[in-house]
PDB file of C-alpha atoms and ligand atoms in Angstrom:
ATOM      1  CA  MET P   1       0.000   0.000   0.000  1.00 69.00           C
ATOM      2  CA  GLN P   2       1.179   3.526  -0.808  1.00 69.00           C
ATOM      3  CA  LYS P   3       2.551   5.262   2.280  1.00 73.00           C
ATOM      4  CA  ASN P   4       0.987   8.571   3.356  1.00 92.00           C
ATOM      5  CA  LEU P   5      -2.028   8.056   1.115  1.00 95.00           C
ATOM      6  CA  PHE P   6      -3.859  10.860   2.919  1.00 97.00           C
ATOM      7  CA  SER P   7      -0.892  13.271   2.943  1.00 98.00           C
ATOM      8  CA  VAL P   8      -1.346  16.910   1.943  1.00 98.00           C
ATOM      9  CA  GLU P   9       2.214  17.832   2.886  1.00 97.00           C
ATOM     10  CA  GLY P  10       3.631  20.411   0.475  1.00 98.00           C
ATOM     11  CA  LYS P  11       0.325  20.786  -1.361  1.00 98.00           C
ATOM     12  CA  THR P  12      -0.809  24.352  -1.982  1.00 98.00           C
ATOM     13  CA  ILE P  13      -4.429  24.695  -0.962  1.00 99.00           C
ATOM     14  CA  CYS P  14      -6.733  27.693  -1.339  1.00 99.00           C
ATOM     15  CA  VAL P  15      -9.666  27.781   1.081  1.00 99.00           C
ATOM     16  CA  THR P  16     -12.420  30.347   0.576  1.00 99.00           C
ATOM     17  CA  GLY P  17     -14.613  31.332   3.511  1.00 98.00           C
ATOM     18  CA  ALA P  18     -11.590  30.915   5.759  1.00 98.00           C
ATOM     19  CA  SER P  19     -12.392  33.808   8.111  1.00 98.00           C
ATOM     20  CA  SER P  20     -15.042  31.788   9.924  1.00 98.00           C
ATOM     21  CA  GLY P  21     -16.658  28.458  10.675  1.00 98.00           C
ATOM     22  CA  ILE P  22     -15.909  25.440   8.532  1.00 98.00           C
ATOM     23  CA  GLY P  23     -13.494  27.226   6.154  1.00 98.00           C
ATOM     24  CA  ARG P  24     -11.440  28.495   9.094  1.00 98.00           C
ATOM     25  CA  ALA P  25     -11.344  25.112  10.831  1.00 98.00           C
ATOM     26  CA  VAL P  26     -10.398  23.316   7.626  1.00 98.00           C
ATOM     27  CA  SER P  27      -7.646  25.867   6.914  1.00 98.00           C
ATOM     28  CA  THR P  28      -6.171  25.358  10.386  1.00 98.00           C
ATOM     29  CA  MET P  29      -6.259  21.583  10.036  1.00 98.00           C
ATOM     30  CA  LEU P  30      -4.638  21.644   6.576  1.00 98.00           C
ATOM     31  CA  CYS P  31      -1.858  23.970   7.788  1.00 98.00           C
ATOM     32  CA  GLU P  32      -1.139  21.607  10.666  1.00 98.00           C
ATOM     33  CA  ALA P  33      -1.083  18.718   8.185  1.00 98.00           C
ATOM     34  CA  GLY P  34       1.750  20.409   6.271  1.00 98.00           C
ATOM     35  CA  ALA P  35      -0.083  22.109   3.395  1.00 98.00           C
ATOM     36  CA  ASN P  36       0.621  25.664   2.218  1.00 98.00           C
ATOM     37  CA  VAL P  37      -2.737  27.340   2.841  1.00 98.00           C
ATOM     38  CA  ILE P  38      -4.064  30.528   1.259  1.00 98.00           C
ATOM     39  CA  ALA P  39      -7.097  31.719   3.181  1.00 98.00           C
ATOM     40  CA  VAL P  40      -9.640  33.882   1.332  1.00 98.00           C
ATOM     41  CA  ALA P  41     -12.616  35.909   2.644  1.00 98.00           C
ATOM     42  CA  ARG P  42     -13.683  39.560   2.928  1.00 98.00           C
ATOM     43  CA  ARG P  43     -12.749  40.254   6.568  1.00 98.00           C
ATOM     44  CA  ALA P  44      -9.023  41.012   6.522  1.00 98.00           C
ATOM     45  CA  ASP P  45      -8.860  41.329  10.327  1.00 98.00           C
ATOM     46  CA  ALA P  46     -10.363  37.882  10.888  1.00 98.00           C
ATOM     47  CA  LEU P  47      -8.045  36.380   8.265  1.00 98.00           C
ATOM     48  CA  GLN P  48      -5.036  38.026   9.911  1.00 98.00           C
ATOM     49  CA  GLN P  49      -6.102  36.633  13.278  1.00 98.00           C
ATOM     50  CA  TRP P  50      -6.322  33.161  11.700  1.00 98.00           C
ATOM     51  CA  LYS P  51      -2.853  33.587  10.186  1.00 98.00           C
ATOM     52  CA  ASP P  52      -1.394  34.707  13.526  1.00 98.00           C
ATOM     53  CA  GLU P  53      -2.747  31.580  15.193  1.00 97.00           C
ATOM     54  CA  ALA P  54      -2.007  29.113  12.369  1.00 97.00           C
ATOM     55  CA  VAL P  55       0.786  26.577  12.797  1.00 95.00           C
ATOM     56  CA  GLY P  56       2.454  26.112   9.409  1.00 95.00           C
ATOM     57  CA  ASN P  57       2.601  27.891   6.062  1.00 98.00           C
ATOM     58  CA  ALA P  58      -0.330  30.324   6.032  1.00 98.00           C
ATOM     59  CA  GLU P  59      -1.108  33.282   3.788  1.00 98.00           C
ATOM     60  CA  ILE P  60      -4.239  35.384   3.377  1.00 98.00           C
ATOM     61  CA  VAL P  61      -5.977  37.227   0.551  1.00 98.00           C
ATOM     62  CA  ALA P  62      -8.905  39.481   1.425  1.00 98.00           C
ATOM     63  CA  ALA P  63     -11.467  39.610  -1.386  1.00 98.00           C
ATOM     64  CA  ASP P  64     -15.184  39.810  -2.109  1.00 98.00           C
ATOM     65  CA  LEU P  65     -16.104  36.689  -4.087  1.00 98.00           C
ATOM     66  CA  SER P  66     -19.412  38.190  -5.184  1.00 98.00           C
ATOM     67  CA  ASP P  67     -17.414  40.451  -7.489  1.00 97.00           C
ATOM     68  CA  ILE P  68     -17.375  37.767 -10.183  1.00 97.00           C
ATOM     69  CA  ASP P  69     -15.537  39.855 -12.809  1.00 98.00           C
ATOM     70  CA  THR P  70     -12.527  40.152 -10.501  1.00 98.00           C
ATOM     71  CA  LEU P  71     -12.087  36.397  -9.958  1.00 98.00           C
ATOM     72  CA  PRO P  72      -9.465  35.881 -12.715  1.00 98.00           C
ATOM     73  CA  ASP P  73      -7.286  38.553 -11.038  1.00 98.00           C
ATOM     74  CA  LEU P  74      -8.030  37.077  -7.621  1.00 98.00           C
ATOM     75  CA  ALA P  75      -6.808  33.695  -8.887  1.00 98.00           C
ATOM     76  CA  LEU P  76      -3.453  35.314  -9.766  1.00 98.00           C
ATOM     77  CA  ASP P  77      -3.238  36.891  -6.284  1.00 98.00           C
ATOM     78  CA  ILE P  78      -4.012  33.527  -4.703  1.00 98.00           C
ATOM     79  CA  CYS P  79      -1.089  31.965  -6.576  1.00 98.00           C
ATOM     80  CA  LYS P  80       1.437  34.652  -5.544  1.00 98.00           C
ATOM     81  CA  PRO P  81       2.479  33.393  -2.069  1.00 97.00           C
ATOM     82  CA  PHE P  82       3.180  29.708  -2.848  1.00 98.00           C
ATOM     83  CA  GLY P  83       2.743  29.328  -6.634  1.00 98.00           C
ATOM     84  CA  PRO P  84      -0.121  27.610  -8.491  1.00 98.00           C
ATOM     85  CA  VAL P  85      -2.624  25.932  -6.214  1.00 98.00           C
ATOM     86  CA  ASP P  86      -3.120  22.177  -6.188  1.00 98.00           C
ATOM     87  CA  VAL P  87      -6.434  22.214  -4.335  1.00 98.00           C
ATOM     88  CA  LEU P  88      -9.318  24.683  -4.314  1.00 99.00           C
ATOM     89  CA  ILE P  89     -11.790  24.384  -1.444  1.00 99.00           C
ATOM     90  CA  ASN P  90     -14.872  26.510  -2.072  1.00 99.00           C
ATOM     91  CA  ALA P  91     -16.144  26.901   1.507  1.00 98.00           C
ATOM     92  CA  ALA P  92     -17.472  30.489   1.378  1.00 98.00           C
ATOM     93  CA  GLY P  93     -21.225  30.466   1.769  1.00 98.00           C
ATOM     94  CA  LEU P  94     -24.278  32.549   2.528  1.00 97.00           C
ATOM     95  CA  ASN P  95     -27.823  31.805   3.704  1.00 97.00           C
ATOM     96  CA  THR P  96     -30.199  34.770   3.813  1.00 96.00           C
ATOM     97  CA  ARG P  97     -33.017  32.606   5.270  1.00 96.00           C
ATOM     98  CA  GLN P  98     -35.735  34.526   3.417  1.00 96.00           C
ATOM     99  CA  HIS P  99     -39.124  32.884   2.921  1.00 97.00           C
ATOM    100  CA  ALA P 100     -40.104  32.270  -0.702  1.00 97.00           C
ATOM    101  CA  ASP P 101     -42.771  34.988  -0.405  1.00 98.00           C
ATOM    102  CA  ALA P 102     -40.222  37.536   0.797  1.00 97.00           C
ATOM    103  CA  VAL P 103     -37.053  36.660  -1.055  1.00 97.00           C
ATOM    104  CA  THR P 104     -35.605  39.683  -2.835  1.00 97.00           C
ATOM    105  CA  PHE P 105     -33.768  39.682  -6.123  1.00 97.00           C
ATOM    106  CA  GLU P 106     -30.716  41.074  -4.352  1.00 97.00           C
ATOM    107  CA  GLY P 107     -30.781  38.305  -1.746  1.00 97.00           C
ATOM    108  CA  TRP P 108     -31.305  35.670  -4.415  1.00 98.00           C
ATOM    109  CA  ARG P 109     -28.502  36.986  -6.628  1.00 98.00           C
ATOM    110  CA  ASN P 110     -26.046  37.369  -3.756  1.00 98.00           C
ATOM    111  CA  THR P 111     -26.733  33.807  -2.587  1.00 98.00           C
ATOM    112  CA  LEU P 112     -26.238  32.388  -6.072  1.00 98.00           C
ATOM    113  CA  ASP P 113     -23.092  34.504  -6.552  1.00 98.00           C
ATOM    114  CA  ILE P 114     -21.362  33.290  -3.382  1.00 98.00           C
ATOM    115  CA  ASN P 115     -22.619  29.703  -3.259  1.00 98.00           C
ATOM    116  CA  LEU P 116     -22.622  28.760  -6.934  1.00 98.00           C
ATOM    117  CA  ASN P 117     -21.161  31.351  -9.315  1.00 98.00           C
ATOM    118  CA  ALA P 118     -17.925  32.124  -7.443  1.00 98.00           C
ATOM    119  CA  PRO P 119     -17.022  28.425  -6.925  1.00 98.00           C
ATOM    120  CA  PHE P 120     -17.297  27.860 -10.671  1.00 98.00           C
ATOM    121  CA  PHE P 121     -15.555  30.986 -11.932  1.00 98.00           C
ATOM    122  CA  LEU P 122     -12.739  30.806  -9.377  1.00 98.00           C
ATOM    123  CA  ALA P 123     -12.193  27.168 -10.341  1.00 99.00           C
ATOM    124  CA  GLN P 124     -12.262  28.080 -14.041  1.00 98.00           C
ATOM    125  CA  SER P 125      -9.418  30.564 -13.430  1.00 98.00           C
ATOM    126  CA  LEU P 126      -7.305  28.091 -11.433  1.00 98.00           C
ATOM    127  CA  VAL P 127      -7.871  24.983 -13.545  1.00 98.00           C
ATOM    128  CA  PRO P 128      -5.384  25.892 -16.345  1.00 98.00           C
ATOM    129  CA  MET P 129      -2.568  25.815 -13.761  1.00 98.00           C
ATOM    130  CA  MET P 130      -3.817  22.493 -12.371  1.00 98.00           C
ATOM    131  CA  LYS P 131      -3.904  21.139 -15.932  1.00 98.00           C
ATOM    132  CA  GLU P 132      -0.236  22.063 -16.356  1.00 98.00           C
ATOM    133  CA  LYS P 133       0.583  20.021 -13.259  1.00 97.00           C
ATOM    134  CA  GLY P 134      -1.683  17.177 -14.405  1.00 98.00           C
ATOM    135  CA  TRP P 135      -3.111  17.030 -10.860  1.00 98.00           C
ATOM    136  CA  GLY P 136      -5.722  19.048  -9.051  1.00 98.00           C
ATOM    137  CA  ARG P 137      -8.570  18.862  -6.594  1.00 98.00           C
ATOM    138  CA  ILE P 138     -11.725  20.951  -6.389  1.00 99.00           C
ATOM    139  CA  ILE P 139     -13.864  20.588  -3.289  1.00 99.00           C
ATOM    140  CA  ASN P 140     -17.220  22.341  -3.228  1.00 99.00           C
ATOM    141  CA  PHE P 141     -19.638  22.663  -0.326  1.00 98.00           C
ATOM    142  CA  GLY P 142     -23.143  21.308  -0.688  1.00 98.00           C
ATOM    143  CA  SER P 143     -25.657  20.989   2.120  1.00 98.00           C
ATOM    144  CA  LEU P 144     -28.573  18.944   3.346  1.00 98.00           C
ATOM    145  CA  GLN P 145     -30.410  21.434   1.145  1.00 98.00           C
ATOM    146  CA  SER P 146     -28.675  20.032  -1.923  1.00 98.00           C
ATOM    147  CA  ARG P 147     -31.222  17.255  -1.523  1.00 96.00           C
ATOM    148  CA  ARG P 148     -33.915  18.421   0.912  1.00 96.00           C
ATOM    149  CA  ALA P 149     -36.182  21.477   1.184  1.00 97.00           C
ATOM    150  CA  PHE P 150     -36.010  23.428   4.458  1.00 95.00           C
ATOM    151  CA  ALA P 151     -38.125  26.364   5.628  1.00 94.00           C
ATOM    152  CA  ASN P 152     -36.874  29.744   4.415  1.00 96.00           C
ATOM    153  CA  GLY P 153     -34.255  28.117   2.238  1.00 96.00           C
ATOM    154  CA  ILE P 154     -35.400  28.670  -1.320  1.00 98.00           C
ATOM    155  CA  ALA P 155     -32.385  30.664  -2.546  1.00 98.00           C
ATOM    156  CA  TYR P 156     -29.902  28.661  -0.467  1.00 98.00           C
ATOM    157  CA  GLY P 157     -31.475  25.366  -1.548  1.00 98.00           C
ATOM    158  CA  ALA P 158     -31.463  26.376  -5.203  1.00 98.00           C
ATOM    159  CA  SER P 159     -27.773  27.290  -4.947  1.00 98.00           C
ATOM    160  CA  LYS P 160     -26.825  24.096  -3.090  1.00 98.00           C
ATOM    161  CA  GLY P 161     -28.823  21.920  -5.492  1.00 98.00           C
ATOM    162  CA  GLY P 162     -26.825  23.710  -8.172  1.00 98.00           C
ATOM    163  CA  VAL P 163     -23.571  22.818  -6.388  1.00 98.00           C
ATOM    164  CA  ASP P 164     -24.515  19.128  -6.618  1.00 98.00           C
ATOM    165  CA  GLN P 165     -24.808  19.310 -10.402  1.00 98.00           C
ATOM    166  CA  LEU P 166     -21.932  21.797 -10.750  1.00 99.00           C
ATOM    167  CA  THR P 167     -19.697  19.220  -9.061  1.00 99.00           C
ATOM    168  CA  ARG P 168     -20.700  16.509 -11.535  1.00 98.00           C
ATOM    169  CA  ALA P 169     -20.243  18.890 -14.474  1.00 99.00           C
ATOM    170  CA  MET P 170     -16.797  19.979 -13.234  1.00 99.00           C
ATOM    171  CA  ALA P 171     -15.847  16.316 -12.922  1.00 99.00           C
ATOM    172  CA  GLU P 172     -17.008  15.642 -16.458  1.00 98.00           C
ATOM    173  CA  ALA P 173     -15.043  18.624 -17.786  1.00 99.00           C
ATOM    174  CA  TRP P 174     -11.727  18.248 -15.986  1.00 98.00           C
ATOM    175  CA  SER P 175     -11.182  14.759 -14.541  1.00 98.00           C
ATOM    176  CA  LYS P 176      -9.331  13.522 -17.662  1.00 98.00           C
ATOM    177  CA  ASP P 177      -6.776  16.276 -16.956  1.00 98.00           C
ATOM    178  CA  GLY P 178      -6.069  14.804 -13.529  1.00 98.00           C
ATOM    179  CA  ILE P 179      -8.381  17.214 -11.708  1.00 98.00           C
ATOM    180  CA  THR P 180     -11.115  15.666  -9.608  1.00 98.00           C
ATOM    181  CA  ALA P 181     -14.151  17.599  -8.401  1.00 99.00           C
ATOM    182  CA  ASN P 182     -16.156  16.534  -5.384  1.00 99.00           C
ATOM    183  CA  ALA P 183     -18.330  18.142  -2.738  1.00 99.00           C
ATOM    184  CA  LEU P 184     -18.837  17.797   0.986  1.00 98.00           C
ATOM    185  CA  ALA P 185     -22.361  18.196   2.305  1.00 98.00           C
ATOM    186  CA  PRO P 186     -22.246  18.847   6.054  1.00 98.00           C
ATOM    187  CA  GLY P 187     -25.170  18.245   8.351  1.00 98.00           C
ATOM    188  CA  PHE P 188     -25.576  20.793  11.168  1.00 98.00           C
ATOM    189  CA  PHE P 189     -22.276  22.273  12.422  1.00 98.00           C
ATOM    190  CA  PRO P 190     -22.200  25.277  14.800  1.00 98.00           C
ATOM    191  CA  THR P 191     -20.891  28.324  12.897  1.00 98.00           C
ATOM    192  CA  GLU P 192     -21.940  31.925  12.169  1.00 96.00           C
ATOM    193  CA  LEU P 193     -24.092  30.576   9.317  1.00 97.00           C
ATOM    194  CA  THR P 194     -26.050  28.244  11.587  1.00 97.00           C
ATOM    195  CA  ALA P 195     -26.234  30.600  14.614  1.00 96.00           C
ATOM    196  CA  PRO P 196     -30.025  30.929  14.176  1.00 95.00           C
ATOM    197  CA  VAL P 197     -30.341  27.123  14.316  1.00 95.00           C
ATOM    198  CA  PHE P 198     -28.041  26.534  17.300  1.00 97.00           C
ATOM    199  CA  GLY P 199     -29.530  29.591  19.049  1.00 97.00           C
ATOM    200  CA  ASP P 200     -32.748  27.577  19.307  1.00 97.00           C
ATOM    201  CA  SER P 201     -31.840  24.603  21.499  1.00 97.00           C
ATOM    202  CA  GLU P 202     -35.080  22.772  20.719  1.00 97.00           C
ATOM    203  CA  LEU P 203     -34.350  22.998  17.001  1.00 96.00           C
ATOM    204  CA  ALA P 204     -30.698  21.995  17.489  1.00 98.00           C
ATOM    205  CA  ASP P 205     -31.816  18.923  19.488  1.00 98.00           C
ATOM    206  CA  LYS P 206     -34.409  18.053  16.863  1.00 97.00           C
ATOM    207  CA  ASN P 207     -31.699  18.138  14.187  1.00 98.00           C
ATOM    208  CA  ALA P 208     -29.379  16.004  16.317  1.00 98.00           C
ATOM    209  CA  ASN P 209     -32.139  13.446  16.827  1.00 98.00           C
ATOM    210  CA  GLN P 210     -32.754  13.318  13.086  1.00 98.00           C
ATOM    211  CA  THR P 211     -29.242  11.902  12.550  1.00 98.00           C
ATOM    212  CA  CYS P 212     -28.456   8.178  12.839  1.00 98.00           C
ATOM    213  CA  ILE P 213     -25.528   8.959  15.156  1.00 98.00           C
ATOM    214  CA  GLY P 214     -27.645  11.128  17.470  1.00 98.00           C
ATOM    215  CA  ARG P 215     -25.689  14.389  17.558  1.00 98.00           C
ATOM    216  CA  ASN P 216     -24.859  17.414  15.458  1.00 98.00           C
ATOM    217  CA  GLY P 217     -21.436  17.829  13.822  1.00 98.00           C
ATOM    218  CA  THR P 218     -18.183  19.113  15.309  1.00 98.00           C
ATOM    219  CA  MET P 219     -15.313  20.504  13.240  1.00 98.00           C
ATOM    220  CA  ASP P 220     -13.185  17.390  13.897  1.00 98.00           C
ATOM    221  CA  ASP P 221     -15.797  15.363  12.007  1.00 98.00           C
ATOM    222  CA  LEU P 222     -14.678  17.108   8.809  1.00 98.00           C
ATOM    223  CA  THR P 223     -10.947  16.365   9.126  1.00 97.00           C
ATOM    224  CA  GLY P 224     -11.005  12.860   7.622  1.00 98.00           C
ATOM    225  CA  PRO P 225     -13.374  13.689   4.734  1.00 98.00           C
ATOM    226  CA  VAL P 226     -11.367  16.813   3.805  1.00 98.00           C
ATOM    227  CA  LEU P 227      -8.011  14.973   3.900  1.00 98.00           C
ATOM    228  CA  PHE P 228      -9.551  12.166   1.839  1.00 98.00           C
ATOM    229  CA  LEU P 229     -10.770  14.504  -0.901  1.00 98.00           C
ATOM    230  CA  CYS P 230      -7.570  16.627  -0.921  1.00 98.00           C
ATOM    231  CA  SER P 231      -5.176  13.687  -1.200  1.00 98.00           C
ATOM    232  CA  ASP P 232      -4.286  10.700  -3.371  1.00 97.00           C
ATOM    233  CA  ALA P 233      -6.630   8.607  -1.219  1.00 97.00           C
ATOM    234  CA  SER P 234      -9.508   9.818  -3.432  1.00 98.00           C
ATOM    235  CA  ASN P 235      -7.740   9.426  -6.806  1.00 97.00           C
ATOM    236  CA  TYR P 236     -10.643   7.518  -8.403  1.00 98.00           C
ATOM    237  CA  VAL P 237     -13.445   9.520  -6.768  1.00 98.00           C
ATOM    238  CA  THR P 238     -14.889  12.367  -8.797  1.00 99.00           C
ATOM    239  CA  GLY P 239     -18.258  14.035  -9.344  1.00 99.00           C
ATOM    240  CA  GLN P 240     -19.502  12.938  -5.910  1.00 98.00           C
ATOM    241  CA  MET P 241     -21.151  14.687  -2.995  1.00 98.00           C
ATOM    242  CA  LEU P 242     -20.158  13.135   0.329  1.00 98.00           C
ATOM    243  CA  TYR P 243     -22.713  13.753   3.084  1.00 98.00           C
ATOM    244  CA  VAL P 244     -20.937  14.340   6.408  1.00 98.00           C
ATOM    245  CA  ASP P 245     -24.203  14.497   8.284  1.00 98.00           C
ATOM    246  CA  GLY P 246     -24.202  11.733  10.890  1.00 98.00           C
ATOM    247  CA  GLY P 247     -26.776   9.957   8.760  1.00 98.00           C
ATOM    248  CA  PHE P 248     -29.297  12.839   8.658  1.00 98.00           C
ATOM    249  CA  THR P 249     -30.140  12.121   5.019  1.00 98.00           C
ATOM    250  CA  ALA P 250     -30.130   8.347   5.580  1.00 97.00           C
ATOM    251  CA  LYS P 251     -33.283   8.529   7.694  1.00 94.00           C
TER     252      LYS P 251
HETATM  253  N1  LIG L 301     -22.385  25.109   9.206  1.00 80.18           N
HETATM  254  C1  LIG L 301     -23.151  24.164   8.713  1.00 80.18           C
HETATM  255  O1  LIG L 301     -23.831  23.443   9.449  1.00 80.18           O
HETATM  256  C2  LIG L 301     -23.223  23.946   7.225  1.00 80.18           C
HETATM  257  C3  LIG L 301     -24.099  22.961   6.763  1.00 80.18           C
HETATM  258  C4  LIG L 301     -24.177  22.711   5.403  1.00 80.18           C
HETATM  259  C5  LIG L 301     -23.384  23.420   4.526  1.00 80.18           C
HETATM  260  N2  LIG L 301     -22.539  24.382   5.007  1.00 80.18           N
HETATM  261  C6  LIG L 301     -21.727  25.095   4.020  1.00 80.18           C
HETATM  262  O2  LIG L 301     -20.381  25.106   4.456  1.00 80.18           O
HETATM  263  C7  LIG L 301     -19.747  26.298   3.991  1.00 80.18           C
HETATM  264  C8  LIG L 301     -19.142  27.033   5.188  1.00 80.18           C
HETATM  265  O3  LIG L 301     -20.208  27.469   6.016  1.00 80.18           O
HETATM  266  P1  LIG L 301     -20.015  27.934   7.519  1.00 80.18           P
HETATM  267  O4  LIG L 301     -21.090  27.309   8.292  1.00 80.18           O
HETATM  268  O5  LIG L 301     -18.606  27.752   7.924  1.00 80.18           O
HETATM  269  O6  LIG L 301     -20.378  29.487   7.368  1.00 80.18           O
HETATM  270  P2  LIG L 301     -19.778  30.805   8.062  1.00 80.18           P
HETATM  271  O7  LIG L 301     -19.159  30.506   9.375  1.00 80.18           O
HETATM  272  O8  LIG L 301     -20.889  31.808   8.005  1.00 80.18           O
HETATM  273  O9  LIG L 301     -18.628  31.215   7.046  1.00 80.18           O
HETATM  274  C9  LIG L 301     -18.935  31.700   5.787  1.00 80.18           C
HETATM  275  C10 LIG L 301     -17.655  32.202   5.158  1.00 80.18           C
HETATM  276  O10 LIG L 301     -17.959  32.695   3.850  1.00 80.18           O
HETATM  277  C11 LIG L 301     -17.301  33.933   3.687  1.00 80.18           C
HETATM  278  N3  LIG L 301     -18.019  34.789   2.747  1.00 80.18           N
HETATM  279  C12 LIG L 301     -19.330  35.113   2.764  1.00 80.18           C
HETATM  280  N4  LIG L 301     -19.599  36.007   1.800  1.00 80.18           N
HETATM  281  C13 LIG L 301     -18.422  36.230   1.146  1.00 80.18           C
HETATM  282  C14 LIG L 301     -18.047  37.066   0.056  1.00 80.18           C
HETATM  283  N5  LIG L 301     -18.919  37.877  -0.554  1.00 80.18           N
HETATM  284  N6  LIG L 301     -16.759  37.050  -0.349  1.00 80.18           N
HETATM  285  C15 LIG L 301     -15.846  36.270   0.293  1.00 80.18           C
HETATM  286  N7  LIG L 301     -16.152  35.454   1.317  1.00 80.18           N
HETATM  287  C16 LIG L 301     -17.419  35.446   1.743  1.00 80.18           C
HETATM  288  C17 LIG L 301     -17.286  34.544   5.087  1.00 80.18           C
HETATM  289  O11 LIG L 301     -16.225  35.455   5.226  1.00 80.18           O
HETATM  290  P3  LIG L 301     -16.351  37.060   5.253  1.00 80.18           P
HETATM  291  O12 LIG L 301     -17.629  37.411   5.944  1.00 80.18           O
HETATM  292  O13 LIG L 301     -15.121  37.481   6.006  1.00 80.18           O
HETATM  293  O14 LIG L 301     -16.321  37.460   3.830  1.00 80.18           O
HETATM  294  C18 LIG L 301     -17.006  33.324   5.940  1.00 80.18           C
HETATM  295  O15 LIG L 301     -15.624  33.096   6.019  1.00 80.18           O
HETATM  296  C19 LIG L 301     -20.831  27.091   3.276  1.00 80.18           C
HETATM  297  O16 LIG L 301     -20.776  26.832   1.902  1.00 80.18           O
HETATM  298  C20 LIG L 301     -22.114  26.544   3.843  1.00 80.18           C
HETATM  299  O17 LIG L 301     -23.188  26.695   2.962  1.00 80.18           O
HETATM  300  C21 LIG L 301     -22.450  24.652   6.322  1.00 80.18           C
END
């Protein structure tokens, strides 16, 4: 068996949404695992705080991913600190939680821009460099709402359903060049995004009880799945969405 099948040592990995929640936790873990990590989000102060605390090779790029026209230039900035990236993790996300009757065009467009449009166009700008290496990994973030409808989730659900198909389409387009595309679909993990859910203990308990395992997620639950998808361990896995949800969608 190949040694260090799950190694990310020396890999250059860009993580969007790294100022908070899942993106931040994943960035920290990947740094500790020996990757060169470029953390991207809007809040420069939060990114700097992450960098100050990170153990390993960490760099930051503050940018607004909703500014789709700027993504080709952003891709060049992302590649400045450590060279062309090997892995893109699209973890930035937004949920406006507007009811279908109240959803605004602005809210809809912003949700689609962050959750669906930016992951594609940032990947499109980074893929030529991955093609040159003949190796690359794209990891998108789906959701329970990639598959299920939740209250006040019409824009978020539409975007995350889109991520499911985007992931398959990316795999179809780029896997022959050595670039796999997969997605992680977390269950309920406590972050800024899910503060309204975890702020309601009855709702949080209800979600925990809906899982097969009987609890909501913790950041450590994502370590194995992320290392798997970033490394050679997942060489023959592409176009898939892996639910890290304690069995929420199994029931
Ligand atoms: N937490 C969960 O239970 C859960 C469940 C299913 C799926 N997910 C998905 O997992 C991913 C991470 O979510 P999370 O829970 O960690 O959310 P979070 O804590 O709210 O983090 C969201 C991140 O996205 C960044 N972001 C938002 N708008 C941006 C923009 N315009 N430009 C650049 N960055 C932007 C934020 O940074 P700035 O504000 O600094 O820009 C922040 O770093 C998302 O795709 C989410 O949909 C999460």
